[in-house]
XYZ file of C-alpha atoms in Angstrom:
584
model
C -29.718 -10.290 -24.121
C -29.174 -13.945 -25.644
C -31.151 -17.071 -24.838
C -28.729 -20.127 -25.326
C -30.122 -24.041 -25.413
C -26.934 -25.189 -22.915
C -23.774 -24.244 -20.880
C -22.021 -25.108 -25.192
C -24.533 -22.784 -26.494
C -23.374 -20.601 -23.891
C -20.115 -20.515 -24.673
C -20.887 -20.044 -28.220
C -22.770 -17.296 -27.695
C -20.291 -14.789 -25.156
C -17.350 -15.834 -27.246
C -18.603 -13.955 -29.920
C -19.252 -10.680 -27.061
C -16.278 -8.332 -27.799
C -13.034 -8.463 -25.707
C -13.839 -5.439 -23.993
C -16.887 -6.148 -22.707
C -18.827 -7.472 -19.296
C -20.657 -10.840 -19.399
C -22.881 -12.079 -17.952
C -24.981 -15.842 -17.056
C -29.115 -15.761 -15.827
C -30.590 -18.576 -14.583
C -34.281 -17.987 -17.140
C -35.539 -19.648 -14.055
C -34.477 -16.934 -11.541
C -36.972 -15.804 -9.103
C -35.509 -12.867 -7.033
C -34.878 -8.882 -6.490
C -33.900 -6.551 -8.788
C -31.359 -5.386 -6.845
C -29.993 -8.659 -5.166
C -29.639 -9.684 -9.505
C -27.657 -5.501 -9.424
C -24.939 -6.570 -6.713
C -24.543 -9.534 -8.348
C -24.152 -8.365 -12.194
C -22.865 -4.791 -11.339
C -20.605 -4.587 -8.634
C -17.262 -2.908 -10.750
C -15.017 -4.256 -8.752
C -15.420 -7.329 -9.373
C -13.612 -9.589 -11.890
C -16.583 -12.284 -11.359
C -19.180 -12.587 -8.720
C -22.508 -14.889 -7.931
C -25.836 -14.690 -7.098
C -27.960 -17.588 -6.557
C -28.792 -18.732 -10.173
C -26.386 -15.685 -11.916
C -22.579 -15.518 -13.336
C -21.563 -12.327 -14.049
C -17.596 -11.882 -15.520
C -15.499 -8.395 -16.597
C -12.856 -9.092 -19.364
C -10.127 -9.829 -16.921
C -12.244 -13.425 -15.800
C -14.226 -13.861 -19.539
C -10.986 -16.465 -21.251
C -11.954 -18.098 -17.021
C -15.165 -18.306 -17.666
C -15.378 -19.136 -21.767
C -12.706 -22.182 -20.158
C -15.107 -23.334 -17.355
C -17.913 -23.248 -19.767
C -16.161 -25.614 -22.753
C -14.733 -27.388 -20.525
C -17.585 -28.489 -18.311
C -19.164 -29.230 -21.912
C -16.363 -31.452 -23.223
C -17.018 -33.371 -20.086
C -20.405 -34.562 -19.129
C -21.584 -32.813 -22.982
C -23.856 -30.424 -23.805
C -26.982 -29.481 -21.342
C -25.847 -32.275 -19.159
C -24.986 -31.362 -14.878
C -21.482 -30.122 -14.818
C -20.314 -31.238 -11.073
C -17.244 -32.300 -10.051
C -16.270 -35.686 -9.522
C -16.897 -36.509 -5.690
C -18.414 -32.726 -4.356
C -22.064 -32.846 -3.236
C -22.862 -29.118 -3.753
C -24.929 -26.323 -2.845
C -28.343 -26.300 -3.985
C -27.367 -22.777 -5.556
C -24.268 -24.651 -7.510
C -26.585 -26.898 -8.940
C -27.515 -24.241 -11.832
C -25.681 -23.591 -14.700
C -23.746 -20.361 -13.259
C -23.493 -22.088 -9.763
C -21.795 -24.902 -11.142
C -19.538 -22.703 -13.440
C -18.827 -20.390 -10.044
C -17.266 -23.058 -8.521
C -15.628 -24.062 -12.106
C -14.050 -21.181 -11.822
C -12.627 -21.351 -8.712
C -11.176 -24.001 -8.467
C -9.450 -22.942 -11.265
C -8.000 -20.017 -9.111
C -10.468 -16.992 -10.830
C -11.618 -15.210 -7.327
C -15.124 -15.346 -7.430
C -17.265 -12.100 -5.037
C -20.391 -13.437 -3.559
C -21.854 -10.378 -2.254
C -24.142 -10.601 0.976
C -27.867 -10.305 0.299
C -29.399 -10.125 3.393
C -33.433 -9.925 3.069
C -32.889 -10.363 -0.816
C -34.225 -12.614 -2.539
C -32.206 -14.254 -5.449
C -32.863 -18.309 -5.829
C -33.458 -20.798 -9.263
C -36.771 -23.062 -7.967
C -37.160 -26.293 -9.227
C -40.781 -27.077 -8.692
C -43.994 -24.815 -8.672
C -44.049 -25.202 -5.039
C -40.727 -23.796 -4.425
C -41.484 -20.896 -7.266
C -44.997 -19.929 -5.313
C -42.114 -19.639 -2.511
C -39.456 -18.042 -3.811
C -42.063 -14.730 -5.574
C -44.009 -14.409 -1.879
C -40.519 -14.213 -0.194
C -39.524 -11.491 -2.813
C -42.365 -9.703 -2.735
C -43.074 -9.406 0.998
C -39.705 -7.305 0.415
C -39.217 -4.003 -0.132
C -36.621 -3.950 -3.343
C -36.161 -0.138 -3.288
C -36.249 0.316 1.058
C -33.164 -2.302 1.469
C -31.479 -0.929 -0.815
C -31.492 3.540 0.285
C -30.848 1.301 3.659
C -27.685 -0.610 2.022
C -27.276 2.906 0.808
C -25.796 4.187 4.558
C -22.155 3.520 5.353
C -21.974 0.707 9.064
C -20.270 1.988 12.078
C -19.945 5.361 11.144
C -20.453 8.571 14.468
C -23.528 9.745 15.548
C -24.644 12.435 13.773
C -23.637 10.780 10.728
C -25.850 7.941 11.798
C -29.113 10.118 12.994
C -28.025 13.283 12.195
C -27.523 12.872 8.444
C -28.436 10.028 6.956
C -32.094 9.747 7.481
C -32.310 12.321 4.490
C -28.407 11.616 2.620
C -29.910 8.421 1.358
C -32.732 10.423 -0.487
C -30.096 12.487 -1.851
C -28.283 9.847 -3.019
C -31.533 8.347 -4.682
C -32.856 11.758 -6.296
C -28.781 12.210 -7.736
C -28.549 8.858 -8.969
C -32.060 9.089 -10.525
C -30.676 12.192 -12.207
C -27.834 10.337 -13.816
C -24.838 12.245 -11.400
C -22.297 10.445 -10.251
C -20.448 10.015 -7.050
C -18.380 11.799 -8.793
C -19.642 15.036 -9.352
C -20.650 15.030 -5.677
C -17.228 14.728 -4.388
C -16.353 17.571 -6.504
C -19.090 18.962 -5.774
C -18.710 18.495 -1.618
C -14.856 20.078 -2.403
C -16.264 22.922 -4.105
C -18.633 23.798 -1.345
C -15.675 23.241 1.266
C -13.219 25.262 -0.324
C -16.128 28.019 -0.416
C -16.883 27.494 2.791
C -12.999 27.685 3.903
C -13.509 31.950 1.738
C -16.079 32.374 4.352
C -14.356 31.947 7.363
C -11.923 34.005 5.286
C -13.249 37.125 5.342
C -13.075 37.553 9.056
C -16.851 39.106 9.607
C -19.409 37.384 12.469
C -21.364 36.984 8.422
C -18.779 35.165 7.300
C -18.037 33.176 10.253
C -21.989 31.955 10.128
C -22.021 31.591 6.409
C -18.888 29.122 7.158
C -20.148 27.028 9.599
C -23.756 26.434 7.381
C -20.751 25.899 4.366
C -19.487 23.293 6.282
C -22.147 20.743 7.062
C -23.941 21.675 2.961
C -20.365 20.159 2.219
C -20.427 16.809 5.307
C -23.845 15.776 3.618
C -22.865 16.389 -0.003
C -19.859 14.413 1.537
C -21.982 11.543 2.773
C -24.195 11.508 -0.130
C -21.569 10.860 -2.948
C -21.117 7.294 -0.738
C -24.661 6.782 -0.780
C -24.549 7.217 -4.307
C -21.702 4.955 -5.089
C -23.117 1.987 -3.007
C -27.054 2.567 -4.096
C -26.046 2.360 -8.182
C -22.879 1.090 -7.672
C -20.727 3.417 -9.038
C -17.157 2.620 -8.185
C -13.917 3.951 -9.840
C -10.274 3.999 -9.846
C -11.081 8.034 -9.889
C -13.720 8.090 -7.238
C -11.931 5.972 -4.774
C -8.888 8.734 -5.489
C -10.408 11.281 -4.801
C -13.455 9.976 -2.115
C -9.416 9.307 -0.569
C -8.182 12.715 -0.370
C -10.780 15.491 -0.736
C -12.311 14.543 2.756
C -8.802 15.507 4.210
C -8.108 18.702 1.390
C -11.487 20.334 2.230
C -10.935 19.901 6.081
C -7.194 21.591 6.338
C -8.256 24.881 3.575
C -11.101 25.098 6.445
C -8.660 25.478 8.988
C -6.452 27.942 6.756
C -9.455 30.191 6.219
C -10.152 30.482 9.506
C -6.598 31.116 10.337
C -6.689 33.422 7.557
C -9.624 34.935 8.532
C -8.537 35.252 12.644
C -5.502 38.185 10.757
C -7.979 40.185 9.723
C -9.862 40.392 12.675
C -6.150 41.074 14.675
C -5.780 37.284 16.067
C -3.086 35.501 14.815
C -3.772 31.781 14.745
C -1.991 29.787 11.804
C 0.594 27.760 14.943
C -2.611 26.589 16.329
C -4.329 26.191 12.471
C -0.813 23.907 11.962
C -0.635 22.410 14.986
C -4.514 21.351 15.137
C -3.713 19.878 11.386
C -0.185 18.348 12.606
C -2.119 16.574 15.689
C -4.837 15.267 13.249
C -2.779 14.043 10.954
C -0.788 11.869 13.553
C -3.982 10.730 14.873
C -4.403 9.181 11.222
C -1.297 7.749 10.735
C -1.738 5.860 14.338
C -4.946 4.357 13.252
C -3.083 3.410 9.405
C -0.146 2.107 11.367
C -1.811 -0.034 13.363
C -4.398 -1.493 11.000
C -1.867 -1.926 8.339
C -0.494 -3.815 11.362
C -2.533 -5.830 12.505
C -4.367 -6.635 8.755
C -3.523 -9.958 8.230
C -2.171 -11.128 11.933
C -2.085 -14.572 13.281
C -3.752 -15.543 16.518
C -4.869 -11.223 16.570
C -6.628 -11.483 20.423
C -5.796 -9.863 23.263
C -7.968 -9.750 26.865
C -8.356 -5.920 25.679
C -9.630 -6.903 21.680
C -12.777 -9.390 23.757
C -13.109 -6.780 26.049
C -13.977 -4.678 23.682
C -16.346 -6.666 21.819
C -17.868 -7.251 25.068
C -18.243 -3.198 25.269
C -19.824 -3.498 21.760
C -23.128 -5.350 22.477
C -23.809 -2.793 25.310
C -26.013 -0.116 22.571
C -24.854 2.911 24.649
C -21.885 2.219 25.260
C -21.418 1.838 21.457
C -21.874 5.482 20.411
C -19.901 6.977 23.492
C -17.061 5.002 22.414
C -17.395 6.304 18.316
C -17.900 9.755 19.571
C -15.012 9.830 21.722
C -12.816 9.485 19.481
C -13.818 12.986 17.513
C -14.893 11.033 13.989
C -15.172 13.442 11.379
C -18.952 13.768 11.455
C -19.105 14.938 15.307
C -15.700 17.061 13.942
C -17.198 19.108 11.580
C -20.376 19.337 13.101
C -18.134 20.588 16.472
C -15.827 23.246 14.054
C -19.142 24.239 12.014
C -21.172 25.421 15.341
C -17.948 27.201 17.293
C -16.949 29.031 14.533
C -20.472 30.609 13.416
C -20.874 31.215 17.541
C -16.563 32.209 18.059
C -13.922 33.191 17.371
C -11.567 30.481 16.067
C -8.741 31.250 18.608
C -11.886 28.625 20.124
C -12.055 26.945 17.462
C -8.692 25.666 17.146
C -8.581 25.478 21.284
C -11.448 23.243 21.385
C -10.204 21.003 18.360
C -6.896 20.736 20.119
C -8.365 19.570 23.387
C -10.841 17.200 21.754
C -8.299 15.358 18.881
C -6.266 15.093 21.638
C -8.187 13.567 23.816
C -9.407 11.744 21.737
C -5.784 10.452 20.266
C -5.021 9.668 23.863
C -7.978 7.146 24.123
C -7.624 5.414 20.946
C -3.764 4.452 20.724
C -3.743 4.056 24.816
C -6.276 0.926 23.939
C -4.250 0.492 20.652
C -1.306 -0.238 22.991
C -3.508 -2.031 25.302
C -4.160 -4.855 22.455
C 0.008 -4.998 21.421
C 0.801 -5.877 24.360
C -1.283 -8.431 25.504
C -1.181 -10.253 21.827
C 0.286 -13.022 21.053
C 0.576 -12.309 17.601
C 2.694 -13.508 14.569
C 2.856 -10.281 12.159
C 3.736 -11.167 8.122
C 6.028 -10.445 6.250
C 3.582 -7.844 4.274
C 2.234 -6.481 8.022
C 6.298 -5.973 7.640
C 6.600 -3.860 4.264
C 3.153 -1.881 5.543
C 5.420 0.362 7.882
C 8.641 0.249 6.215
C 5.961 1.684 3.480
C 4.456 3.867 6.133
C 6.916 5.360 7.718
C 8.126 6.539 4.411
C 12.261 6.227 4.593
C 15.206 8.308 2.180
C 18.277 7.493 0.851
C 19.981 8.852 4.058
C 17.935 6.177 6.579
C 18.085 3.779 4.119
C 22.038 3.809 3.633
C 22.320 4.036 7.647
C 19.917 1.249 8.476
C 22.234 -0.505 4.587
C 25.595 -0.300 7.428
C 24.269 -0.647 10.442
C 23.473 -3.710 11.793
C 19.813 -5.104 13.002
C 19.197 -3.464 16.356
C 17.412 -6.568 18.391
C 14.534 -6.303 20.982
C 11.258 -6.747 21.037
C 10.517 -2.950 22.073
C 13.797 -1.581 20.786
C 12.391 -0.195 16.369
C 10.141 2.192 18.580
C 12.218 3.219 21.700
C 15.065 4.161 19.324
C 12.719 6.374 16.874
C 10.604 7.353 20.063
C 14.277 9.118 21.353
C 15.201 10.242 17.394
C 11.860 11.659 18.209
C 12.678 13.739 21.041
C 16.130 14.518 20.121
C 15.159 16.401 17.332
C 11.725 17.940 18.971
C 13.437 18.759 21.774
C 16.745 19.773 19.512
C 13.975 22.614 17.504
C 12.294 23.973 20.718
C 14.855 24.114 23.423
C 18.563 25.050 20.979
C 18.815 28.330 20.484
C 16.499 29.268 17.059
C 18.977 29.024 13.660
C 21.613 27.172 15.563
C 24.000 24.627 14.153
C 23.303 22.149 17.147
C 19.817 21.904 15.552
C 21.509 20.738 13.040
C 24.026 18.592 14.600
C 20.519 17.594 16.662
C 19.348 16.187 12.839
C 21.793 14.126 12.151
C 21.500 12.201 15.417
C 17.995 11.810 14.175
C 18.752 10.262 10.359
C 21.106 7.909 12.230
C 18.525 6.750 14.718
C 15.690 6.610 12.012
C 17.876 4.474 10.353
C 18.245 2.286 12.994
C 14.625 2.233 13.922
C 14.156 0.620 10.896
C 17.111 -1.499 9.772
C 15.162 -4.737 10.864
C 11.545 -5.787 9.686
C 9.215 -4.022 12.257
C 7.176 -7.012 13.335
C 7.607 -6.173 17.419
C 4.630 -6.044 19.083
C 5.435 -2.399 19.141
C 6.697 -1.575 16.376
C 3.129 0.348 14.385
C 4.598 2.978 16.728
C 7.770 3.684 14.825
C 5.578 5.960 11.267
C 3.660 7.701 13.692
C 6.978 8.449 15.871
C 8.086 9.771 13.009
C 5.298 11.297 11.371
C 5.067 13.540 14.918
C 9.173 14.171 14.273
C 8.929 15.900 11.065
C 6.043 17.718 11.349
C 6.541 18.535 14.671
C 9.694 20.163 13.946
C 8.860 22.550 11.045
C 6.120 23.874 12.687
C 8.761 24.915 16.028
C 10.890 26.119 13.542
C 8.575 28.012 11.704
C 7.005 29.127 15.084
C 10.479 30.332 16.619
C 11.426 32.220 12.805
C 10.973 35.867 13.033
C 10.926 35.600 9.077
C 7.253 36.757 8.110
C 4.770 34.404 7.496
C 6.768 31.922 8.538
C 4.174 29.794 10.242
C 1.413 30.109 6.990
C 4.727 28.656 4.241
C 4.941 25.358 7.535
C 1.593 25.005 6.698
C 1.550 24.534 2.592
C 5.015 22.308 3.559
C 3.078 19.780 5.846
C -0.274 19.707 3.892
C 1.985 18.610 0.439
C 4.050 16.302 3.490
C 0.609 14.747 4.170
C -0.984 14.246 1.384
C 2.064 12.195 0.027
C 1.468 9.623 3.387
C -2.380 10.040 2.735
C -1.239 8.536 -0.583
C 1.010 6.667 1.001
C -1.556 5.296 3.051
C -4.527 4.167 0.110
C -1.969 3.019 -2.039
C -1.296 0.558 0.311
C -4.806 -0.135 1.241
C -5.714 -1.193 -2.800
C -3.409 -3.603 -2.253
C -1.245 -1.918 -4.828
C 1.968 -1.121 -2.608
C 3.091 2.270 -2.299
C 4.304 5.861 -3.914
C 7.511 4.026 -5.995
C 11.108 4.241 -4.551
C 12.080 6.969 -6.715
C 9.593 9.145 -5.199
C 10.328 8.815 -2.072
C 14.357 9.432 -2.797
C 13.548 12.563 -4.789
C 11.268 13.866 -1.824
C 14.024 12.766 0.887
C 12.248 11.089 3.246
C 10.912 12.533 6.756
C 14.512 12.375 7.634
C 15.504 14.282 4.216
C 13.090 16.846 5.217
C 13.339 17.351 8.431
C 16.689 18.132 8.666
C 16.467 20.288 5.313
C 14.311 22.566 7.661
C 16.738 22.703 10.208
C 19.743 23.461 8.082
C 17.230 26.309 6.478
C 16.503 27.160 9.587
C 19.963 27.483 10.802
C 21.634 29.486 7.329
C 18.089 31.727 6.867
C 18.306 32.087 10.453
C 16.087 36.329 10.791
C 15.397 36.614 7.228
C 12.189 35.828 4.749
C 14.579 33.624 3.150
C 13.416 31.425 5.128
C 9.705 31.771 4.435
C 10.793 32.011 0.911
C 12.520 28.346 1.464
C 9.350 27.035 2.729
C 7.291 27.849 0.301
C 9.871 26.643 -2.347
C 10.233 22.839 -0.667
C 6.455 23.201 -0.431
C 5.414 23.792 -3.948
C 7.940 20.947 -4.891
C 6.990 18.569 -3.003
C 3.124 18.928 -3.764
C 4.349 19.095 -7.674
C 6.369 15.750 -7.587
C 3.554 13.964 -5.317
C 1.188 15.513 -7.294
C 1.946 14.675 -10.560
C 2.911 11.060 -10.250
C -0.192 10.190 -7.426
C -2.753 11.632 -10.086
C -1.089 9.667 -13.247
C -1.173 6.356 -10.597
C -5.232 6.945 -9.539
C -6.461 7.940 -13.218
C -4.644 4.829 -14.806
C -6.495 1.689 -15.307
C -4.104 -0.038 -12.637
C -4.554 1.661 -10.004
C -7.477 -0.289 -7.712
C -11.810 0.737 -7.507
C -12.063 0.873 -3.277
C -14.946 1.726 -1.309
C -17.629 1.321 1.757
C -19.455 -1.610 2.410
C -23.397 -0.462 3.203
C -24.790 -1.864 5.956
C -26.549 -5.479 5.343
C -30.249 -5.093 4.902
């Protein structure tokens, strides 16, 4: 820490700091909470950030910071006020850090201004103002605010009332011992995998241990995010781990339950795969709808207004959050039922609960889409196209086919293709080449559905329809096959493909776009994989080779998508993303 006499001296001192380091400007008159400074000066997600009286710049924003300081010094002289002509700055912008923050924004550098809530951060100009600021600072417990803000806003009922009241203290314990969020995330994954292994024993003791360990894993899952918010330890690796491990834990646990059930004489692999397919399709509905409306213009509707009104009534908020069966409620249900009942009952409960939740959320989104008058952007259309995961076959059809016009044409065509594909797999004789013909029709309809930009009111349904078609077709063909272990092999294939789809979502959310086109082409796109599985079922009818083929395809897809995903998320260009905590 060094003291600068004025803006010119500050520029000189900052220029001497090695280029790869973060720098900060703090007014020596600053009065406030330590956590206010922590929020403003240590969050790694933002190139530049400011709170009243303090400003920070990451290496990528340091050049702009130095230019702003030197321009200010050259324009008005060192130590003089640095206020642009014809402006009336807010009181906090009259300090040197505040003025420079305004100058950075004027140049085009984004400056994050974190919400401080009840925290104090100010630069008093006289003794009376200082006494008032110090009194406000002393009246608020800095550590209590920090703990409260570590808890994610808008969590489910179970997480809010059964986990967060004590998991935040676990997060603080971890922070004080130097543990990182990534280490806690990894511990959560390992615990869940041990739980899956316990479930796979097929014994009552194993099921009880599995239920307990699953709840412990969920506590750690909450703790890693709270630790990240408590200590502001956000990272590119953390974003990747947090985004993918939840799904890996849950689906691995499904597999463990299925293995345990088989050991007990009850084959529930079809139910396990059905639960995974339903959960993954629920997620893609959420992702697709949110991306379609992320930056929509005139994004209002009577349905949305009613939802906002219900949010003002306390009990309805919790009821609606529980209806959708979020991860906390879902894992609690799974853990309790595992310990007390059988895997078959666990999967029945999952299928019924998730189906009801899917109907509730999808119906609400359909109503919102039909009653709002929103104009979707090119970015939203591109996000939906990326989520569609169209491979070379569908892209080839789209390139030569005229775009079909009509407000609901794209989702109608996608739905028709989905019904043709699933209907063929379900009702045609198993191994029939007519199923392959149905797959060819599906390829053509898939291409027609994406031949025009997806900007219609219901075009967000196109990616979910494609997910349903691919996942359910693989499930049905594996279930109808006489090949031994075909359904477990299909479980592995859908897991690999689902990972690719989740990875696509989180890349888009991070603002870096979808995976590269070479990756999508290499793994065939949704229509290519669906058609390939239909061909394999026809060629390898009643043969163990079908299981081998599904396993080989699963391994190939997993290797390609995992290698590229790991390369991306550990690279310096990947975004550091994390949910914000609750405002103090």
